[in-house]
């Protein structure tokens, strides 16, 4: 717990060798934590809270990062959660098991070489902030459990994976090109269940871009409420 910051971006970050962490900052500056222990050292975040307009940046050097408690920022505070893989073991995931919330800040969720997963309770919400999800390493998947929701308010949602992307629900009121962008380089875009509409982007002028290699809702059509869609796949067909 701190009032004026926990670590500073760059050389001033707080280097840790722990298995769990909880962080709260109340008055000014950022939360910057870097788990530095050896190969495949995983970190569970039991909670990270900014009650002032600072950023949250939590990363592992070489291990899975699991969000088991709420992570929240206010104002324009950004949230960056990254599972790095220094040993290139290709097994270090980012798992979102609890809510991640910012008001106007960008939320960046990345697994450098493996998967990003969302439990049903792993909702990501902004009022007006880009949500960027990345699993672009070879074979990397993005998997949203049925019931998981990414709601970017009036901003963009961008999801990029090398492998397949399984959708819970994506929602935004933004208008314009690339309102929602979902790109699977070598896999499919898949319906993860029917608890929610898969993509909601129905503001006039909103354009949803879907690109895949082996199908878009091919086996089970994606449920959508959208204004305009651009959908391209190499094989497998498109079902909306």
mmCIF file of C-alpha atoms in Angstrom, residues 55-56 73 75-81 100-109 124-126 128-134 155-156:
data_model
loop_
_atom_site.group_PDB
_atom_site.id
_atom_site.type_symbol
_atom_site.label_atom_id
_atom_site.label_comp_id
_atom_site.label_asym_id
_atom_site.label_seq_id
_atom_site.Cartn_x
_atom_site.Cartn_y
_atom_site.Cartn_z
ATOM 1 C CA UNK A 55 -1.183 3.849 -14.421
ATOM 2 C CA UNK A 56 -0.939 0.152 -13.548
ATOM 3 C CA UNK A 73 -7.648 2.478 -12.591
ATOM 4 C CA UNK A 75 -9.342 8.816 -14.970
ATOM 5 C CA UNK A 76 -6.922 8.321 -17.865
ATOM 6 C CA UNK A 77 -4.966 5.692 -15.985
ATOM 7 C CA UNK A 78 -3.802 2.896 -18.281
ATOM 8 C CA UNK A 79 -3.611 -0.790 -17.374
ATOM 9 C CA UNK A 80 -0.874 -2.999 -18.840
ATOM 10 C CA UNK A 81 -0.755 -6.692 -17.937
ATOM 11 C CA UNK A 100 -10.176 -5.277 -15.111
ATOM 12 C CA UNK A 101 -11.537 -1.725 -15.208
ATOM 13 C CA UNK A 102 -10.314 1.662 -16.401
ATOM 14 C CA UNK A 103 -12.275 4.845 -17.051
ATOM 15 C CA UNK A 104 -10.511 6.574 -19.960
ATOM 16 C CA UNK A 105 -7.227 4.682 -20.122
ATOM 17 C CA UNK A 106 -6.054 2.055 -22.594
ATOM 18 C CA UNK A 107 -6.134 -1.536 -21.330
ATOM 19 C CA UNK A 108 -3.412 -3.737 -22.841
ATOM 20 C CA UNK A 109 -3.512 -7.487 -22.172
ATOM 21 C CA UNK A 124 -12.841 -5.977 -18.970
ATOM 22 C CA UNK A 125 -14.537 -2.573 -18.917
ATOM 23 C CA UNK A 126 -13.675 0.986 -19.911
ATOM 24 C CA UNK A 128 -13.730 5.488 -23.120
ATOM 25 C CA UNK A 129 -10.524 3.507 -23.439
ATOM 26 C CA UNK A 130 -9.096 1.161 -26.072
ATOM 27 C CA UNK A 131 -8.983 -2.513 -25.086
ATOM 28 C CA UNK A 132 -6.085 -4.288 -26.817
ATOM 29 C CA UNK A 133 -5.676 -8.073 -26.431
ATOM 30 C CA UNK A 134 -2.601 -9.789 -27.874
ATOM 31 C CA UNK A 155 -13.743 3.194 -27.757
ATOM 32 C CA UNK A 156 -12.123 0.443 -29.845
#
